[in-house]
Short mmCIF file of C-alpha atoms in Angstrom, two decimals:
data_model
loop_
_atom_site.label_atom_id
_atom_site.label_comp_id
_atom_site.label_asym_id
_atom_site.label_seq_id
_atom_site.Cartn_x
_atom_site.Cartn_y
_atom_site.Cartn_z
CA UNK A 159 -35.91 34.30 19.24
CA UNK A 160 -35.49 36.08 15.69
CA UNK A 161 -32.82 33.24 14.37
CA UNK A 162 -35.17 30.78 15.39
CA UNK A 163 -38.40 32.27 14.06
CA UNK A 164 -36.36 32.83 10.61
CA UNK A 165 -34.93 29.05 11.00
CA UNK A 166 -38.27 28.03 11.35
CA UNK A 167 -39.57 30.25 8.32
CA UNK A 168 -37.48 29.05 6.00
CA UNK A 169 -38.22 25.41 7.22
CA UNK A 170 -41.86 25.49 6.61
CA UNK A 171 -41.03 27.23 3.14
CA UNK A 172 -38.87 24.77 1.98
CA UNK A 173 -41.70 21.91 3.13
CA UNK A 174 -44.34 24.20 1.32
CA UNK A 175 -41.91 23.86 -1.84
CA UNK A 176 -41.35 20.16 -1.62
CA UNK A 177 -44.90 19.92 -1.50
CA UNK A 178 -45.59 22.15 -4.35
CA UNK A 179 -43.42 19.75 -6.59
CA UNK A 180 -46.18 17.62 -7.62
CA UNK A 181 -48.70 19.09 -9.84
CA UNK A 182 -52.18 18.24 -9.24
CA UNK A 183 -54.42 16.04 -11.72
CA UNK A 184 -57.29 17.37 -13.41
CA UNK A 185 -59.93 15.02 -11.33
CA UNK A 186 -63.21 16.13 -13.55
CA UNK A 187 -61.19 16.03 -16.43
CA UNK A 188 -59.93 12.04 -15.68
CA UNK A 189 -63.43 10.82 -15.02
CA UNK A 190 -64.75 12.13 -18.34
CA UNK A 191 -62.19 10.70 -20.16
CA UNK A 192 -63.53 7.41 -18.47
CA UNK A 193 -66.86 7.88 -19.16
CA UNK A 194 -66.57 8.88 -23.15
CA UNK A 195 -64.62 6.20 -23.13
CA UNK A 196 -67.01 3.95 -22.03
CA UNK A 197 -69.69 4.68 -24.78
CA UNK A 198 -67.70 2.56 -27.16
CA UNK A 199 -68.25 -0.82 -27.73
CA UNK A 200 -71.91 -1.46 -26.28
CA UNK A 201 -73.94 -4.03 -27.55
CA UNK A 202 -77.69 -3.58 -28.08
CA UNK A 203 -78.77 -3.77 -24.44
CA UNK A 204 -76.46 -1.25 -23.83
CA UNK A 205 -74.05 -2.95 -22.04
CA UNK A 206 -70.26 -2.44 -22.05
CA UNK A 207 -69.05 -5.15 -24.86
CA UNK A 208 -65.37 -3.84 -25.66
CA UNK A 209 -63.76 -6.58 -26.74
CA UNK A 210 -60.62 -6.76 -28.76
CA UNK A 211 -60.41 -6.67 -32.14
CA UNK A 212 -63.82 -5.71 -32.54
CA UNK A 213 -65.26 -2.46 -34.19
CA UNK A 214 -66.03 -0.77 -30.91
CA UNK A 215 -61.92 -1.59 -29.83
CA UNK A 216 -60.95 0.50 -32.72
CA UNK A 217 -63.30 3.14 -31.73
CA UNK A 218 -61.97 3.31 -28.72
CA UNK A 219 -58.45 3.18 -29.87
CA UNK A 220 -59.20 6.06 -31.65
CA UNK A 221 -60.45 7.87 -29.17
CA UNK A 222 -57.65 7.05 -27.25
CA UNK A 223 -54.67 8.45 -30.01
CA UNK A 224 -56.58 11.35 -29.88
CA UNK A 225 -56.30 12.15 -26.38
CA UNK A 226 -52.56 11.23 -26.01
CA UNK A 227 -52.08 13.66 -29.56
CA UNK A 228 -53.60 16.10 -27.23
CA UNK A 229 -51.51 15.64 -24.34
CA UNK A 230 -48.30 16.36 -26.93
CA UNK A 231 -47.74 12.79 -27.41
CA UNK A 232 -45.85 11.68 -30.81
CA UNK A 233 -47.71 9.05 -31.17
CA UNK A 234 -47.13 5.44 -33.19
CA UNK A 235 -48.57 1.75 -33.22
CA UNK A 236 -45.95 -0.87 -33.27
CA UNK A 237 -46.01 -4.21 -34.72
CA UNK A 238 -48.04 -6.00 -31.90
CA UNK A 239 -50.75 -2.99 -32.31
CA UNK A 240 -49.84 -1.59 -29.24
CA UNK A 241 -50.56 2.45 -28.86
CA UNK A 242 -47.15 3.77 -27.99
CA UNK A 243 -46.88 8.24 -27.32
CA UNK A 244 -43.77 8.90 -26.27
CA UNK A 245 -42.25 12.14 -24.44
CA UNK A 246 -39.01 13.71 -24.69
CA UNK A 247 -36.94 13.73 -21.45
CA UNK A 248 -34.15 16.67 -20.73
CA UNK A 249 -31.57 13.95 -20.91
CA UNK A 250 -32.20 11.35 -23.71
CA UNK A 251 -29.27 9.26 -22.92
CA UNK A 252 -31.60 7.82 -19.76
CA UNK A 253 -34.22 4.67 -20.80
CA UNK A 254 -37.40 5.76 -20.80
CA UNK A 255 -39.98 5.26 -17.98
CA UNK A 256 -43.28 3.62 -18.90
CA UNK A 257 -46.86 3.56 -17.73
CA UNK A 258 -50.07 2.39 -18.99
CA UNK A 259 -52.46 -0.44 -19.54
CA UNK A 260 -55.16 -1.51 -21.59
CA UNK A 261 -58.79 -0.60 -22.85
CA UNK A 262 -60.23 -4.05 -24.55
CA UNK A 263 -62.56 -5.90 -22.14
CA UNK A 264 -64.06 -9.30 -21.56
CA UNK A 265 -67.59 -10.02 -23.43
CA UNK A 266 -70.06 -8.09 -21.39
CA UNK A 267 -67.52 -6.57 -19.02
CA UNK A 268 -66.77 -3.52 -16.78
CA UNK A 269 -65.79 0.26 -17.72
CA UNK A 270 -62.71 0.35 -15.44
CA UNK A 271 -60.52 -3.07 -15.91
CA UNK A 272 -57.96 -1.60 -17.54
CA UNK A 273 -59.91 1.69 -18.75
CA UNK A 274 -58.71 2.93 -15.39
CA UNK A 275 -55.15 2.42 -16.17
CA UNK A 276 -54.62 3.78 -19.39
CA UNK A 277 -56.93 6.85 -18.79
CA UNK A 278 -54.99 7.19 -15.72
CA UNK A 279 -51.85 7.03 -17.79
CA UNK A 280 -52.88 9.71 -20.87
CA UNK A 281 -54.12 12.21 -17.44
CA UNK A 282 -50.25 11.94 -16.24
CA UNK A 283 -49.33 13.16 -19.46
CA UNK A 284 -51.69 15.66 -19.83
CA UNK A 285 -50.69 17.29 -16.50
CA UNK A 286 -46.92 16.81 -17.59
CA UNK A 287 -48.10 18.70 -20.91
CA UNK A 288 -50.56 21.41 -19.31
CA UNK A 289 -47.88 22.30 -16.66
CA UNK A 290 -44.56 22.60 -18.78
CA UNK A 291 -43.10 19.76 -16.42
CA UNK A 292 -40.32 17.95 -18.31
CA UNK A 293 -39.16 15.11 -17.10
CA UNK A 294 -35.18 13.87 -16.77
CA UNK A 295 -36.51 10.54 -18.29
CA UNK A 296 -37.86 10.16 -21.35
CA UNK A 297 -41.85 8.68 -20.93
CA UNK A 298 -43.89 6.12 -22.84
CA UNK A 299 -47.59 5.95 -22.26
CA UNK A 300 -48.54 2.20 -23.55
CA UNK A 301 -51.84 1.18 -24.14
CA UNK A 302 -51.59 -2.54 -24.96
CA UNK A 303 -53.15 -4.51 -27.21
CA UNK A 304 -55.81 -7.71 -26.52
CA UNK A 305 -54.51 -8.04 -23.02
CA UNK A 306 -57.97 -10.35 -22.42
CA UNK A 307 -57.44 -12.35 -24.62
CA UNK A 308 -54.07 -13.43 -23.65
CA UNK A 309 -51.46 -10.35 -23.05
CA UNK A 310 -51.41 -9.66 -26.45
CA UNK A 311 -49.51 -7.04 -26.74
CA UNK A 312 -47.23 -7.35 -23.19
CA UNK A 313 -46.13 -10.60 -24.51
CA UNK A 314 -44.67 -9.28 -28.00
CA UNK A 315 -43.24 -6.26 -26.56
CA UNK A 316 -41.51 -9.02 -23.87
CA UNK A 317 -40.79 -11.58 -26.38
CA UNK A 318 -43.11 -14.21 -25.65
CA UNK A 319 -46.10 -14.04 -27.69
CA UNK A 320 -46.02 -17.90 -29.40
CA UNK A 321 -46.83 -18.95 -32.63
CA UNK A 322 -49.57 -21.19 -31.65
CA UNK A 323 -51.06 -18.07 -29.69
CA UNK A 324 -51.19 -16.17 -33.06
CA UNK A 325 -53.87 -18.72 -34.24
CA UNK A 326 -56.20 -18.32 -31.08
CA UNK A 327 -59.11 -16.99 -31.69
CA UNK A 328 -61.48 -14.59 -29.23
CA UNK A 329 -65.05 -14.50 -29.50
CA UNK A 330 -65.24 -12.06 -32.76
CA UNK A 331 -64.01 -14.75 -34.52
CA UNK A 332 -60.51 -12.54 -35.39
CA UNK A 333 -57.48 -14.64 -34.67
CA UNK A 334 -54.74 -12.91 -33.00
CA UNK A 335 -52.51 -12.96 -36.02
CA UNK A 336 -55.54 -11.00 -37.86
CA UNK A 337 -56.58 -8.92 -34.90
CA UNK A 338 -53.22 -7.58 -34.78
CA UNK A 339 -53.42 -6.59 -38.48
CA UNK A 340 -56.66 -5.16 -38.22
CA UNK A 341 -55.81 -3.05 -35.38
CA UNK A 342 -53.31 -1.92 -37.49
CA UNK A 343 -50.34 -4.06 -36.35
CA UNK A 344 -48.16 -6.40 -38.74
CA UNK A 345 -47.59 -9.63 -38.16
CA UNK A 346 -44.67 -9.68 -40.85
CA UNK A 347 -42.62 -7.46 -38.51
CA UNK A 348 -43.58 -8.83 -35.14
CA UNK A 349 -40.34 -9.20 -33.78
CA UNK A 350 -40.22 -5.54 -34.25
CA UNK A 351 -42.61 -4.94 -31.08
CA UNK A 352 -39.83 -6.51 -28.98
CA UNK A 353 -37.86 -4.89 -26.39
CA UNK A 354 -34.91 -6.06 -25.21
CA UNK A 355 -34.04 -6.67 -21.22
CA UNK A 356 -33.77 -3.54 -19.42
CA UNK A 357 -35.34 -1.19 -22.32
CA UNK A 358 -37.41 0.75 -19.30
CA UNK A 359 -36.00 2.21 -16.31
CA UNK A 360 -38.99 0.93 -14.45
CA UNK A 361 -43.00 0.43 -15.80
CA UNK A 362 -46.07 2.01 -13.48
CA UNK A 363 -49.56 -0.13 -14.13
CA UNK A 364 -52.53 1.86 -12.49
CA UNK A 365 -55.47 -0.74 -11.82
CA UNK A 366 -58.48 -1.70 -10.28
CA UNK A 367 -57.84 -4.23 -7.62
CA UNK A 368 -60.47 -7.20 -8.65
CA UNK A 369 -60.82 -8.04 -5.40
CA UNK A 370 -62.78 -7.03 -1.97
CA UNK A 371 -59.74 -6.95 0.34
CA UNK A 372 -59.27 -2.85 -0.28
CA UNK A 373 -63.14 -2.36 -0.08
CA UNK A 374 -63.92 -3.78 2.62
CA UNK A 375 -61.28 -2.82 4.84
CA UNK A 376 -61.92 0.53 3.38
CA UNK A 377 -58.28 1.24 2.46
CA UNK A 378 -57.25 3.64 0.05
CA UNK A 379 -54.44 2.23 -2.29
CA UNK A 380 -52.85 -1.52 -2.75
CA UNK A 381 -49.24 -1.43 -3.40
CA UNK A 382 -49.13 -4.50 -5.57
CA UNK A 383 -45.73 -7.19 -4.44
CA UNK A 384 -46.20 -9.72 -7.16
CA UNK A 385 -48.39 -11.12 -10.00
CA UNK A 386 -49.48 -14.90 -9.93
CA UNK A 387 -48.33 -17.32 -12.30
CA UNK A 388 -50.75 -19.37 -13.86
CA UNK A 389 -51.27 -22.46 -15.57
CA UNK A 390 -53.75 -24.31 -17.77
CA UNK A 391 -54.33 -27.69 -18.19
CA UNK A 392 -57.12 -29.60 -20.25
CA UNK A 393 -58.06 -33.20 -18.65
CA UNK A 394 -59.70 -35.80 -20.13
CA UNK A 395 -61.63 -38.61 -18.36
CA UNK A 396 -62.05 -41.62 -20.37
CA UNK A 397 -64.47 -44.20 -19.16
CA UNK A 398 -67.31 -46.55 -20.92
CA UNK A 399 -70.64 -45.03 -22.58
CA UNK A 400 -73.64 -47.75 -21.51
CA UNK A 401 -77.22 -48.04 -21.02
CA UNK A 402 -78.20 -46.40 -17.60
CA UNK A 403 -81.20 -48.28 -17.03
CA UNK A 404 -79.43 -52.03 -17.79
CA UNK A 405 -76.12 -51.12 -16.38
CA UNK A 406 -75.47 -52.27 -12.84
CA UNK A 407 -73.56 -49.36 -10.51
CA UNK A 408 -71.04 -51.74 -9.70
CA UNK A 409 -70.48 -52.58 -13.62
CA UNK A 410 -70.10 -49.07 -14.60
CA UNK A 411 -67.28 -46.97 -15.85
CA UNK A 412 -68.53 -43.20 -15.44
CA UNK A 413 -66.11 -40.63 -16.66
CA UNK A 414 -68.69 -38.23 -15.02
CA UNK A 415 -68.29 -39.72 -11.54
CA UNK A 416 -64.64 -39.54 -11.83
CA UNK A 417 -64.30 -36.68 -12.67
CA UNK A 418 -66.78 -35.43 -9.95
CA UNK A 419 -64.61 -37.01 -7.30
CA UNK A 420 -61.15 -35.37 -9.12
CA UNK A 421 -63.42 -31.37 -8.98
CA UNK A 422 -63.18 -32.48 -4.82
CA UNK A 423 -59.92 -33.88 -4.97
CA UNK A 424 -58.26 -30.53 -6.30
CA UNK A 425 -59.79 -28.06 -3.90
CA UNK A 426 -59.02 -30.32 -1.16
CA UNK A 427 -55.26 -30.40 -2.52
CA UNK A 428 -55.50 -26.49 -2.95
CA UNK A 429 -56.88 -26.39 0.88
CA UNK A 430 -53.92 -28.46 2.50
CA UNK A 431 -50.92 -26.87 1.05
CA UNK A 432 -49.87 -23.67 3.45
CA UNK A 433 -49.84 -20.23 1.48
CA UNK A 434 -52.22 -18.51 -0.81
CA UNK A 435 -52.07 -20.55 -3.85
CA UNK A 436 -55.72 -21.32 -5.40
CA UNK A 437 -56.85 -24.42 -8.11
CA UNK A 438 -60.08 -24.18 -10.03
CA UNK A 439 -62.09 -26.33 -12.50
CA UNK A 440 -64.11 -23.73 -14.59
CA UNK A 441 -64.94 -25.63 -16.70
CA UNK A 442 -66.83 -29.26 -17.63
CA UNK A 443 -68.24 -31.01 -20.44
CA UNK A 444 -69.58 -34.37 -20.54
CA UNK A 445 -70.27 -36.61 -23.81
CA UNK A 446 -72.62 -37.49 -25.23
CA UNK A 447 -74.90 -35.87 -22.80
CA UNK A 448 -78.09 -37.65 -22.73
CA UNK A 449 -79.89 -38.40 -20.10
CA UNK A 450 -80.36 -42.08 -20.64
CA UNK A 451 -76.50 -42.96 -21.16
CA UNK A 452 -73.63 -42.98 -19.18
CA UNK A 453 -71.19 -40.29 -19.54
CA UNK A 454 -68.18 -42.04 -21.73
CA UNK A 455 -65.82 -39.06 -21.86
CA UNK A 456 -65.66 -35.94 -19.96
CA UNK A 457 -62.98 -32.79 -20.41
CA UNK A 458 -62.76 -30.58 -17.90
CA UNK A 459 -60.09 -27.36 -17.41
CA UNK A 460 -57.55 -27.14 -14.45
CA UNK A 461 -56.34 -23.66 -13.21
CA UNK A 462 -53.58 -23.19 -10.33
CA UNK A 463 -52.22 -20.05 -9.59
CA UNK A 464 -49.42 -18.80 -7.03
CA UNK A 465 -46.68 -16.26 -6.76
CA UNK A 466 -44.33 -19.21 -6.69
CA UNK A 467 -43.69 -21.64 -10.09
CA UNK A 468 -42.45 -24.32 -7.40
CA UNK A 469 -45.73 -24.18 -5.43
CA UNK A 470 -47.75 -24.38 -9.06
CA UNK A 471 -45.76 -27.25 -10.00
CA UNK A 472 -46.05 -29.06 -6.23
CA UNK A 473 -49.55 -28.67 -6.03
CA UNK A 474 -50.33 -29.95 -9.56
CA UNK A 475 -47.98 -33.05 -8.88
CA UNK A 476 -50.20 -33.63 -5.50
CA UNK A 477 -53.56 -33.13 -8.07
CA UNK A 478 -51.57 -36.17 -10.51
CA UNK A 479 -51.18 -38.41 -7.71
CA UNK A 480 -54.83 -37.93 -6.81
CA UNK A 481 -55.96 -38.40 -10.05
CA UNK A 482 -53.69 -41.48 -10.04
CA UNK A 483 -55.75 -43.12 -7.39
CA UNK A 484 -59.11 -42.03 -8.62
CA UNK A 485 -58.19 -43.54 -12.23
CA UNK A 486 -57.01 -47.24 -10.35
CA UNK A 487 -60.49 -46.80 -8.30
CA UNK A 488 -62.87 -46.12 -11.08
CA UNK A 489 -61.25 -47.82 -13.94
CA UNK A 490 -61.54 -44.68 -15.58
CA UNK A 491 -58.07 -43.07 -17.81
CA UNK A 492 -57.45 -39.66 -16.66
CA UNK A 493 -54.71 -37.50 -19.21
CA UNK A 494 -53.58 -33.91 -18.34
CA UNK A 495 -52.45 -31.91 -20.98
CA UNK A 496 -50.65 -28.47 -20.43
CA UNK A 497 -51.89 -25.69 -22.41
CA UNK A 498 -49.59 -22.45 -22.95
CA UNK A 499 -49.30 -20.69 -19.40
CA UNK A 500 -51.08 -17.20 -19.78
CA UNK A 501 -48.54 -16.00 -17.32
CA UNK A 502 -45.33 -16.46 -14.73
CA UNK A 503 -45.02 -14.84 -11.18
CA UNK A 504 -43.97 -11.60 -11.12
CA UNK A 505 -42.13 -10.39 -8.34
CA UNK A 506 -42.53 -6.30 -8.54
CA UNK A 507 -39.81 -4.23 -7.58
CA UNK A 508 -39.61 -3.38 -4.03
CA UNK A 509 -37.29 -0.17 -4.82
CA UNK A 510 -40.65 0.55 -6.72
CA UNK A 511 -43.25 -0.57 -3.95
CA UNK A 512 -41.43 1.55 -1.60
CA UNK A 513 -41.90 4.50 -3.70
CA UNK A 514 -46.03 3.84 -4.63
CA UNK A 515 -46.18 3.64 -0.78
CA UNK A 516 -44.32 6.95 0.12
CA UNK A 517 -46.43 8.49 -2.72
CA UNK A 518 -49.66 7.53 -1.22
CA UNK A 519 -48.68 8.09 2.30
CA UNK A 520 -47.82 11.68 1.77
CA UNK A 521 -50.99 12.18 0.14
CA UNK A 522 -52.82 11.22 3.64
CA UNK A 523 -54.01 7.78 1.81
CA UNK A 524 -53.68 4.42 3.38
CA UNK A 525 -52.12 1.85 1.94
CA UNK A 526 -51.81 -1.98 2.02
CA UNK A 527 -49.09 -4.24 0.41
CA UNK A 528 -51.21 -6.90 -1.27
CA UNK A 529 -50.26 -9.68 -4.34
CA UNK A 530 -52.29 -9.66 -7.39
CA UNK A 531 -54.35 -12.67 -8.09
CA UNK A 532 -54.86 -11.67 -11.63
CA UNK A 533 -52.45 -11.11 -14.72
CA UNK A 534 -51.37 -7.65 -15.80
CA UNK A 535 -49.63 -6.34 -18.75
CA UNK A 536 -46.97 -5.20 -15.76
CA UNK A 537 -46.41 -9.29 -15.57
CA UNK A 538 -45.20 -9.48 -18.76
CA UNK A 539 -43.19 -6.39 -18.79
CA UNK A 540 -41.52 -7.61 -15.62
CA UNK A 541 -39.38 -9.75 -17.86
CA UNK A 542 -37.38 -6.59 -19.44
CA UNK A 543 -37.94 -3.87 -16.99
CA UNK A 544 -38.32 -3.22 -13.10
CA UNK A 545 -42.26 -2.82 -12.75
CA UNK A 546 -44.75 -1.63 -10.14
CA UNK A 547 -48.42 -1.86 -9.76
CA UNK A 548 -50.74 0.64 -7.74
CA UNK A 549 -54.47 -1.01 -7.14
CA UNK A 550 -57.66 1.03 -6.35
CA UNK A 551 -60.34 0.03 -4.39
CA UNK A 552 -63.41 -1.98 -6.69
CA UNK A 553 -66.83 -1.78 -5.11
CA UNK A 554 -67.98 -5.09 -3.86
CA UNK A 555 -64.59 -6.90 -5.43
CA UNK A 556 -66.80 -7.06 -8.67
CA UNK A 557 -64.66 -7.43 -12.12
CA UNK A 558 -65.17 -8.25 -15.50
CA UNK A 559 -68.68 -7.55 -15.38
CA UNK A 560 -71.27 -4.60 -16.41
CA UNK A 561 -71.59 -4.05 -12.01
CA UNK A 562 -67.72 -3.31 -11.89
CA UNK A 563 -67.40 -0.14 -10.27
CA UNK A 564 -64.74 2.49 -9.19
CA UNK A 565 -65.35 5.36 -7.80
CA UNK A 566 -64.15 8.72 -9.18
CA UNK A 567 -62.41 9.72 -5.24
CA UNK A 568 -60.80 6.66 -5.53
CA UNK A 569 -60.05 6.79 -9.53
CA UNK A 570 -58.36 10.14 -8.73
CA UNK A 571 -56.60 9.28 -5.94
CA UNK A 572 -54.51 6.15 -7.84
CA UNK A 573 -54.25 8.86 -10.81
CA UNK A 574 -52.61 11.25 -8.12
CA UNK A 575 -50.21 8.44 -6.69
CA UNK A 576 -49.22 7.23 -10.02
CA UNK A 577 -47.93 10.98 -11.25
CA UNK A 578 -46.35 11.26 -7.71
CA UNK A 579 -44.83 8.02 -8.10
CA UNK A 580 -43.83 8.99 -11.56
CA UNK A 581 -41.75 11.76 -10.68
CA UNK A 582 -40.27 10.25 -7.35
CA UNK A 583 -38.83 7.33 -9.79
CA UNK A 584 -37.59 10.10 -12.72
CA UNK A 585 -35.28 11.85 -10.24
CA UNK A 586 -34.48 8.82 -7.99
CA UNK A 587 -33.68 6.22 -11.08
CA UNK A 588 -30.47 6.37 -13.63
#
């Protein structure tokens, strides 16, 4: 019985070793890096009002460098403004792993979009730091820049970020070209901020989910399997303004009924296709807006989004043909025009998945493979490096708004998986 007792001794002791391998997050210490966090940018009803470019952004970038020069970070902004620390590995021949996220925020939005990601990101490295773990890998933390207002900073560091999207401008009235510089990017150098294909050995992106599916099925961690593509398009109805007490109804040509009918016509096209794809209009405006006249001209935004480019592209073609019809109908002229896509499908990397999932799972956490119906920094990133997303449960599905709400459990518990993950993918990756 001895040899088997010993057997069985040094069994559990090596499984109380592997176990040991992962140190443990500091979980009080994450959620008030959250919270101070959260106390810049408010605007003067005290709501949460980070948005990028503006003076409570650099606050909060501040804040931010801090913390990471804290954790031992050497820390640097590049070209795109991006907040870059990096971390020596023990072998500095490998490419870097990378993790992070971002901290701007949509007018009057939420304290975790983002904020959990990159707070998430700076607590890895401060358990690296506070531990003496060195990693084989050498590690960037990445907070990017303006990811609201169009992947910003994802987009330079992948290559993509357009001329035309340098001129956009978000609601502090900073263009992107002039946010970047006042962040303290330079546009002169931009091409600087790139990174070529397969810079990173893989990219971790910590996040709240934006959705109810985790909430209410009261699950624990999504393992994220791709990002949605998305595209824009602008459409323009152009009928007849009139008199709309002398007009007859059967005289008429109203770009606001048309375009009523097209609204239908593109959920209905959405609702027949198989698969998960989704088309809104978000947005209408109808000229000149009286309520005596016929509408003469009406604009109106198109969104589809899918994992797929081929499904985007079917379902828009079925929304043309539609529109087609309506046009002949109403004697109306219907004109799409594309805008700049704010974002491909992103397939993750299911060497990656698997390990988010065998982090959570030996934590005791559940776990559900799940797409993202929103753009990430990670679906940028995906174009030069392997990448992997880990979603957290967000009370009610709220997002991008002051009710957005994660708890500090469940905070800690994506923290936890993203170290665990971390490490996993350091000794696994080359």
């Amino acid at each position: 019985m001895k040899p088997i007792l010993t057997l069985l001794a040094i069994l559990l002791a090596l499984s109380a070793l592997c176990a040991q391998q992962y140190p443990e997050i500091n979980e009080q210490r994450l959620q008030q890096t959250l919270d101070s966090l959260a106390t810049f940018g408010r605007d003067n009803q005290d709501r949460p009002n980070r948005v990028a470019f503006s003076d409570g952004d650099l606050q909060g970038r501040e804040y931010v460098i801090s913390l990471m020069e804290a954790a031992g970070l050497e820390v640097r902004i590049d070209a795109a403004a991006n907040i870059i620390g990096t971390r020596a590995g023990r072998n500095p021949e490998l490419k870097p792993l990378a993790l992070g996220s971002h901290i701007d925020m949509v007018p009057l939005g939420g304290n975790f979009d983002g904020c959990v990601g990159s707070m998430g990101a700076i607590e890895v490295a401060r358990t690296l730091n506070d531990r003496g773990v060195l990693t084989r890998h050498p590690l960037e933390f990445i907070i990017f820049s303006n990811e609201e207002g169009g992947v910003m900073g994802s987009r330079a560091m992948a290559g993509k970020l357009s001329e035309d999207a340098l001129r956009v401008r978000n609601s502090t009235g900073y263009s992107m070209a002039g946010g970047i510089q006042r962040l303290g990017g330079d546009t002169l150098t931009l091409e600087s901020a790139q990174r070529p294909k397969g810079a990173f050995s893989g990219f971790l992106e910590l996040h709240i989910e934006q959705g109810a599916i985790l909430d209410r099925r009261d699950l624990d961690i999504g393992v994220v399997t791709g990002i949605v593509g998305l595209n824009w398009w602008d459409v323009t109805f152009q009928g007849m303004a009139n008199h709309a007490g002398t007009t007859p109804m059967n005289l008429r040509k109203d770009a606001l009924l048309a375009a009523a009918r097209f609204v239908q016509a593109v959920n209905e096209e959405a609702l027949k296709m198989e698969g998960s794809q989704v088309a809104t209009v978000g947005r209408i405006e109808a000229q000149p807006g009286a309520p005596n006249v016929i509408p003469g001209e009406v604009k109106l935004s198109l969104e589809i989004r899918d994992l797929s480019a081929e499904v985007i592209q079917s379902l828009y073609r079925n929304i043309q043909m539609r529109a087609q019809d309506i046009s002949s109908d109403s004697g109306v002229q219907i004109n799409f025009e594309a805008l700049d896509t704010t974002g491909i499908p992103a397939l993750t990397d299911p060497d990656i998945q698997q390990t988010i999932e065998e982090a959570a799972q030996e934590l005791g956490l559940s776990t559900l493979r799940m797409p993202s119906g929103a753009g990430h920094d990670a679906q940028d990133i995906a174009i030069i490096a392997p990448v992997g997303m880990i979603f957290v449960p967000s009370r009610g599905g709220i997002s991008h708004s002051p009710d957005e709400y994660t708890s500090p459990e469940d905070f800690a518990n994506g923290t936890q998986v993203l170290l665990n993950a971390l490490l996993d993918l350091d000794s696994s990756l080359e």
